[in-house]
PDB file of C-alpha atoms in Angstrom:
ATOM      1  CA  UNK Y   1     -33.691 -13.745   3.513  1.00 55.00           C
ATOM      2  CA  UNK Y   2     -30.894 -12.058   1.776  1.00 54.00           C
ATOM      3  CA  UNK Y   3     -30.159 -12.739  -1.918  1.00 53.00           C
ATOM      4  CA  UNK Y   4     -26.575 -14.216  -2.796  1.00 52.00           C
ATOM      5  CA  UNK Y   5     -25.585 -11.169  -4.246  1.00 51.00           C
ATOM      6  CA  UNK Y   6     -26.357  -9.469  -0.833  1.00 50.00           C
ATOM      7  CA  UNK Y   7     -24.269 -11.946   1.008  1.00 43.00           C
ATOM      8  CA  UNK Y   8     -21.184 -11.871  -1.749  1.00 45.00           C
ATOM      9  CA  UNK Y   9     -21.175  -7.898  -1.375  1.00 49.00           C
ATOM     10  CA  UNK Y  10     -21.355  -7.942   2.804  1.00 52.00           C
ATOM     11  CA  UNK Y  11     -18.730 -10.507   2.943  1.00 52.00           C
ATOM     12  CA  UNK Y  12     -16.682  -8.434   0.516  1.00 54.00           C
ATOM     13  CA  UNK Y  13     -16.984  -5.352   2.801  1.00 80.00           C
ATOM     14  CA  UNK Y  14     -16.423  -7.153   6.013  1.00 89.00           C
ATOM     15  CA  UNK Y  15     -13.077  -8.445   4.168  1.00 90.00           C
ATOM     16  CA  UNK Y  16     -11.802  -5.136   3.071  1.00 91.00           C
ATOM     17  CA  UNK Y  17     -12.746  -3.860   6.610  1.00 91.00           C
ATOM     18  CA  UNK Y  18     -10.996  -6.406   8.169  1.00 93.00           C
ATOM     19  CA  UNK Y  19      -7.887  -5.416   5.748  1.00 94.00           C
ATOM     20  CA  UNK Y  20      -8.053  -2.066   6.644  1.00 95.00           C
ATOM     21  CA  UNK Y  21      -8.235  -2.827  10.322  1.00 93.00           C
ATOM     22  CA  UNK Y  22      -4.905  -4.554  10.049  1.00 94.00           C
ATOM     23  CA  UNK Y  23      -3.245  -1.857   8.054  1.00 94.00           C
ATOM     24  CA  UNK Y  24      -4.260   0.143  11.142  1.00 93.00           C
ATOM     25  CA  UNK Y  25      -6.670   1.752   9.687  1.00 93.00           C
ATOM     26  CA  UNK Y  26      -9.075   0.723  12.884  1.00 90.00           C
ATOM     27  CA  UNK Y  27      -9.617   3.868  14.081  1.00 90.00           C
ATOM     28  CA  UNK Y  28     -12.456   4.920  11.088  1.00 89.00           C
ATOM     29  CA  UNK Y  29     -15.789   3.531  11.598  1.00 88.00           C
ATOM     30  CA  UNK Y  30     -17.193   2.094   8.408  1.00 87.00           C
ATOM     31  CA  UNK Y  31     -18.724   4.759   7.114  1.00 86.00           C
ATOM     32  CA  UNK Y  32     -14.883   6.491   6.740  1.00 87.00           C
ATOM     33  CA  UNK Y  33     -13.632   3.189   5.556  1.00 89.00           C
ATOM     34  CA  UNK Y  34     -16.445   2.906   3.019  1.00 87.00           C
ATOM     35  CA  UNK Y  35     -15.379   5.869   2.031  1.00 88.00           C
ATOM     36  CA  UNK Y  36     -11.707   5.831   2.095  1.00 90.00           C
ATOM     37  CA  UNK Y  37     -11.726   2.481   0.434  1.00 90.00           C
ATOM     38  CA  UNK Y  38     -10.936   3.034  -2.915  1.00 91.00           C
ATOM     39  CA  UNK Y  39      -8.771   6.161  -2.453  1.00 92.00           C
ATOM     40  CA  UNK Y  40      -6.493   3.998  -0.521  1.00 94.00           C
ATOM     41  CA  UNK Y  41      -5.666   1.775  -3.297  1.00 94.00           C
ATOM     42  CA  UNK Y  42      -3.953   4.844  -5.838  1.00 95.00           C
ATOM     43  CA  UNK Y  43      -1.135   4.783  -3.788  1.00 94.00           C
ATOM     44  CA  UNK Y  44      -0.292   1.059  -3.948  1.00 96.00           C
ATOM     45  CA  UNK Y  45      -1.574   0.727  -7.766  1.00 97.00           C
ATOM     46  CA  UNK Y  46       0.723   3.970  -8.755  1.00 97.00           C
ATOM     47  CA  UNK Y  47       3.609   2.635  -6.879  1.00 96.00           C
ATOM     48  CA  UNK Y  48       3.144  -0.680  -8.033  1.00 97.00           C
ATOM     49  CA  UNK Y  49       2.749   0.829 -11.998  1.00 97.00           C
ATOM     50  CA  UNK Y  50       6.310   2.380 -11.125  1.00 97.00           C
ATOM     51  CA  UNK Y  51       8.045  -0.631  -9.679  1.00 98.00           C
ATOM     52  CA  UNK Y  52       7.349  -2.730 -12.625  1.00 98.00           C
ATOM     53  CA  UNK Y  53       8.437   0.082 -15.269  1.00 98.00           C
ATOM     54  CA  UNK Y  54      12.008  -0.191 -13.192  1.00 98.00           C
ATOM     55  CA  UNK Y  55      11.927  -3.840 -13.485  1.00 98.00           C
ATOM     56  CA  UNK Y  56      10.831  -3.787 -17.041  1.00 98.00           C
ATOM     57  CA  UNK Y  57      13.484  -0.860 -17.961  1.00 98.00           C
ATOM     58  CA  UNK Y  58      16.135  -3.292 -15.037  1.00 98.00           C
ATOM     59  CA  UNK Y  59      17.556   0.418 -14.323  1.00 98.00           C
ATOM     60  CA  UNK Y  60      18.632   0.823 -11.022  1.00 98.00           C
ATOM     61  CA  UNK Y  61      18.749   4.358 -11.070  1.00 98.00           C
ATOM     62  CA  UNK Y  62      14.629   4.605 -12.031  1.00 97.00           C
ATOM     63  CA  UNK Y  63      14.493   1.686  -9.279  1.00 98.00           C
ATOM     64  CA  UNK Y  64      16.750   3.657  -6.572  1.00 97.00           C
ATOM     65  CA  UNK Y  65      15.285   7.076  -6.889  1.00 96.00           C
ATOM     66  CA  UNK Y  66      11.625   5.203  -7.073  1.00 95.00           C
ATOM     67  CA  UNK Y  67      12.746   3.715  -3.359  1.00 97.00           C
ATOM     68  CA  UNK Y  68      12.381   7.408  -2.174  1.00 97.00           C
ATOM     69  CA  UNK Y  69       8.604   7.317  -2.759  1.00 96.00           C
ATOM     70  CA  UNK Y  70       7.892   4.169   0.267  1.00 97.00           C
ATOM     71  CA  UNK Y  71      10.484   5.593   1.950  1.00 98.00           C
ATOM     72  CA  UNK Y  72       8.870   9.053   2.656  1.00 97.00           C
ATOM     73  CA  UNK Y  73       5.446   7.160   2.968  1.00 96.00           C
ATOM     74  CA  UNK Y  74       7.252   4.937   6.240  1.00 97.00           C
ATOM     75  CA  UNK Y  75       8.967   8.316   7.558  1.00 97.00           C
ATOM     76  CA  UNK Y  76       5.725  10.596   6.807  1.00 96.00           C
ATOM     77  CA  UNK Y  77       2.351   9.551   7.874  1.00 93.00           C
ATOM     78  CA  UNK Y  78       0.844  12.955   6.136  1.00 92.00           C
ATOM     79  CA  UNK Y  79       3.605  13.292   3.720  1.00 88.00           C
ATOM     80  CA  UNK Y  80       4.194  10.168   1.252  1.00 94.00           C
ATOM     81  CA  UNK Y  81       4.494  11.543  -2.390  1.00 96.00           C
ATOM     82  CA  UNK Y  82       1.841   9.647  -3.894  1.00 96.00           C
ATOM     83  CA  UNK Y  83      -0.419  10.735  -1.166  1.00 96.00           C
ATOM     84  CA  UNK Y  84       0.663  14.449  -1.706  1.00 96.00           C
ATOM     85  CA  UNK Y  85      -0.027  13.943  -5.317  1.00 96.00           C
ATOM     86  CA  UNK Y  86      -3.594  12.350  -4.584  1.00 96.00           C
ATOM     87  CA  UNK Y  87      -4.564  14.653  -1.706  1.00 96.00           C
ATOM     88  CA  UNK Y  88      -3.228  17.492  -3.879  1.00 96.00           C
ATOM     89  CA  UNK Y  89      -4.687  16.654  -7.522  1.00 96.00           C
ATOM     90  CA  UNK Y  90      -6.099  13.590  -8.103  1.00 95.00           C
ATOM     91  CA  UNK Y  91      -8.815  13.440  -5.567  1.00 95.00           C
ATOM     92  CA  UNK Y  92     -10.597  17.270  -6.517  1.00 95.00           C
ATOM     93  CA  UNK Y  93     -11.252  15.487 -10.159  1.00 94.00           C
ATOM     94  CA  UNK Y  94     -12.979  12.710  -8.513  1.00 90.00           C
ATOM     95  CA  UNK Y  95     -14.835  14.717  -5.373  1.00 91.00           C
ATOM     96  CA  UNK Y  96     -12.929  11.981  -3.184  1.00 90.00           C
ATOM     97  CA  UNK Y  97     -11.887  12.970   0.129  1.00 90.00           C
ATOM     98  CA  UNK Y  98      -7.995  13.526   1.274  1.00 93.00           C
ATOM     99  CA  UNK Y  99      -6.458  10.279   2.356  1.00 93.00           C
ATOM    100  CA  UNK Y 100      -6.376   9.796   6.115  1.00 93.00           C
ATOM    101  CA  UNK Y 101      -2.571   9.743   7.480  1.00 94.00           C
ATOM    102  CA  UNK Y 102      -0.516   6.772   6.994  1.00 94.00           C
ATOM    103  CA  UNK Y 103      -0.816   4.353  10.611  1.00 95.00           C
ATOM    104  CA  UNK Y 104       2.331   2.842  11.444  1.00 95.00           C
ATOM    105  CA  UNK Y 105       1.228  -1.045  10.149  1.00 96.00           C
ATOM    106  CA  UNK Y 106       1.247   0.444   6.281  1.00 95.00           C
ATOM    107  CA  UNK Y 107       4.494   3.028   7.398  1.00 96.00           C
ATOM    108  CA  UNK Y 108       6.476  -0.569   8.044  1.00 97.00           C
ATOM    109  CA  UNK Y 109       5.228  -2.171   5.194  1.00 97.00           C
ATOM    110  CA  UNK Y 110       6.580   0.992   3.237  1.00 97.00           C
ATOM    111  CA  UNK Y 111       9.989   0.923   4.861  1.00 97.00           C
ATOM    112  CA  UNK Y 112       9.813  -2.835   4.104  1.00 98.00           C
ATOM    113  CA  UNK Y 113       8.970  -2.112   0.380  1.00 98.00           C
ATOM    114  CA  UNK Y 114      12.105   0.803   0.354  1.00 98.00           C
ATOM    115  CA  UNK Y 115      14.731  -2.167   1.381  1.00 98.00           C
ATOM    116  CA  UNK Y 116      13.593  -4.563  -1.042  1.00 98.00           C
ATOM    117  CA  UNK Y 117      13.558  -1.627  -4.012  1.00 98.00           C
ATOM    118  CA  UNK Y 118      17.043  -0.564  -2.694  1.00 98.00           C
ATOM    119  CA  UNK Y 119      17.623  -4.359  -2.830  1.00 98.00           C
ATOM    120  CA  UNK Y 120      16.373  -4.481  -6.354  1.00 98.00           C
ATOM    121  CA  UNK Y 121      18.586  -1.546  -7.566  1.00 98.00           C
ATOM    122  CA  UNK Y 122      21.789  -2.699  -6.555  1.00 98.00           C
ATOM    123  CA  UNK Y 123      21.224  -5.930  -7.794  1.00 98.00           C
ATOM    124  CA  UNK Y 124      20.744  -4.649 -11.070  1.00 98.00           C
ATOM    125  CA  UNK Y 125      23.442  -2.182 -10.541  1.00 98.00           C
ATOM    126  CA  UNK Y 126      25.900  -4.983  -9.872  1.00 98.00           C
ATOM    127  CA  UNK Y 127      24.614  -7.187 -12.472  1.00 98.00           C
ATOM    128  CA  UNK Y 128      22.292  -9.569 -10.728  1.00 98.00           C
ATOM    129  CA  UNK Y 129      19.406  -9.449 -13.068  1.00 98.00           C
ATOM    130  CA  UNK Y 130      17.676 -12.448 -11.028  1.00 98.00           C
ATOM    131  CA  UNK Y 131      17.495 -11.103  -7.879  1.00 98.00           C
ATOM    132  CA  UNK Y 132      17.010  -7.933  -8.951  1.00 98.00           C
ATOM    133  CA  UNK Y 133      13.273  -9.377 -10.392  1.00 98.00           C
ATOM    134  CA  UNK Y 134      12.989 -10.704  -7.567  1.00 98.00           C
ATOM    135  CA  UNK Y 135      13.596  -8.009  -4.738  1.00 98.00           C
ATOM    136  CA  UNK Y 136      11.050  -5.811  -6.769  1.00 98.00           C
ATOM    137  CA  UNK Y 137       8.835  -8.539  -8.172  1.00 98.00           C
ATOM    138  CA  UNK Y 138       7.993  -9.364  -4.338  1.00 98.00           C
ATOM    139  CA  UNK Y 139       7.237  -5.871  -3.935  1.00 98.00           C
ATOM    140  CA  UNK Y 140       5.319  -5.690  -7.412  1.00 98.00           C
ATOM    141  CA  UNK Y 141       3.228  -8.353  -6.200  1.00 98.00           C
ATOM    142  CA  UNK Y 142       2.892  -7.291  -2.861  1.00 97.00           C
ATOM    143  CA  UNK Y 143       1.898  -3.890  -3.977  1.00 97.00           C
ATOM    144  CA  UNK Y 144      -0.868  -5.508  -6.692  1.00 98.00           C
ATOM    145  CA  UNK Y 145      -2.408  -7.572  -3.948  1.00 97.00           C
ATOM    146  CA  UNK Y 146      -2.453  -4.287  -1.961  1.00 96.00           C
ATOM    147  CA  UNK Y 147      -4.368  -2.386  -4.261  1.00 96.00           C
ATOM    148  CA  UNK Y 148      -6.877  -5.127  -5.331  1.00 96.00           C
ATOM    149  CA  UNK Y 149      -8.221  -6.577  -1.956  1.00 95.00           C
ATOM    150  CA  UNK Y 150      -6.779  -4.134   0.757  1.00 95.00           C
ATOM    151  CA  UNK Y 151      -4.737  -7.141   2.066  1.00 96.00           C
ATOM    152  CA  UNK Y 152      -1.092  -6.115   3.307  1.00 96.00           C
ATOM    153  CA  UNK Y 153       2.000  -8.388   3.711  1.00 95.00           C
ATOM    154  CA  UNK Y 154       4.158  -5.968   5.769  1.00 95.00           C
ATOM    155  CA  UNK Y 155       1.382  -4.765   7.707  1.00 95.00           C
ATOM    156  CA  UNK Y 156       1.049  -8.661   8.836  1.00 95.00           C
ATOM    157  CA  UNK Y 157       4.652  -8.731   9.462  1.00 95.00           C
ATOM    158  CA  UNK Y 158       4.054  -5.615  11.322  1.00 96.00           C
ATOM    159  CA  UNK Y 159       1.539  -7.226  13.603  1.00 94.00           C
ATOM    160  CA  UNK Y 160       3.773 -10.401  13.646  1.00 94.00           C
ATOM    161  CA  UNK Y 161       6.789  -8.763  15.280  1.00 93.00           C
ATOM    162  CA  UNK Y 162       5.252  -5.739  17.241  1.00 91.00           C
ATOM    163  CA  UNK Y 163       2.040  -7.634  18.178  1.00 83.00           C
ATOM    164  CA  UNK Y 164       1.772  -5.705  21.493  1.00 75.00           C
ATOM    165  CA  UNK Y 165       1.880  -2.449  19.164  1.00 68.00           C
ATOM    166  CA  UNK Y 166      -0.627  -3.761  16.548  1.00 59.00           C
ATOM    167  CA  UNK Y 167      -3.073  -4.689  19.350  1.00 57.00           C
ATOM    168  CA  UNK Y 168      -3.933  -0.669  20.084  1.00 55.00           C
TER     169      UNK Y 168
END
């Protein structure tokens, strides 16, 4: 009979696998998902830190330039800036695999993040700090959840809006 710890680990793995599937990584086998589980946290974790810095500084310029990061993820499945930093540098420090291309649900999430970050930057520019914190805070919260659980709000929206495409 499996121990409680083994059951918790199995549930965690299933939860992570399901969340990765919903981000569009369903084409990866379980071994690949296990291998990529930690590296796929890099991009949202670093992105979230950058957004929080922009919010703390209340800097429309920092946030506006920072919006380029998720925009590159939305436009280039193999060329998001933070993925490139990971693939070309960081992964070698840990002897980890290169990240796979970003699937459509996660790219859609990056597009939503871009819009919200630009909205936050414009809000700070026009003196609407409360709105800037709400918009940027939504992205920071979503990024934190993604980095810690692999559950992606933007991918969830993608699956709602593009149910037919998400079913593939």
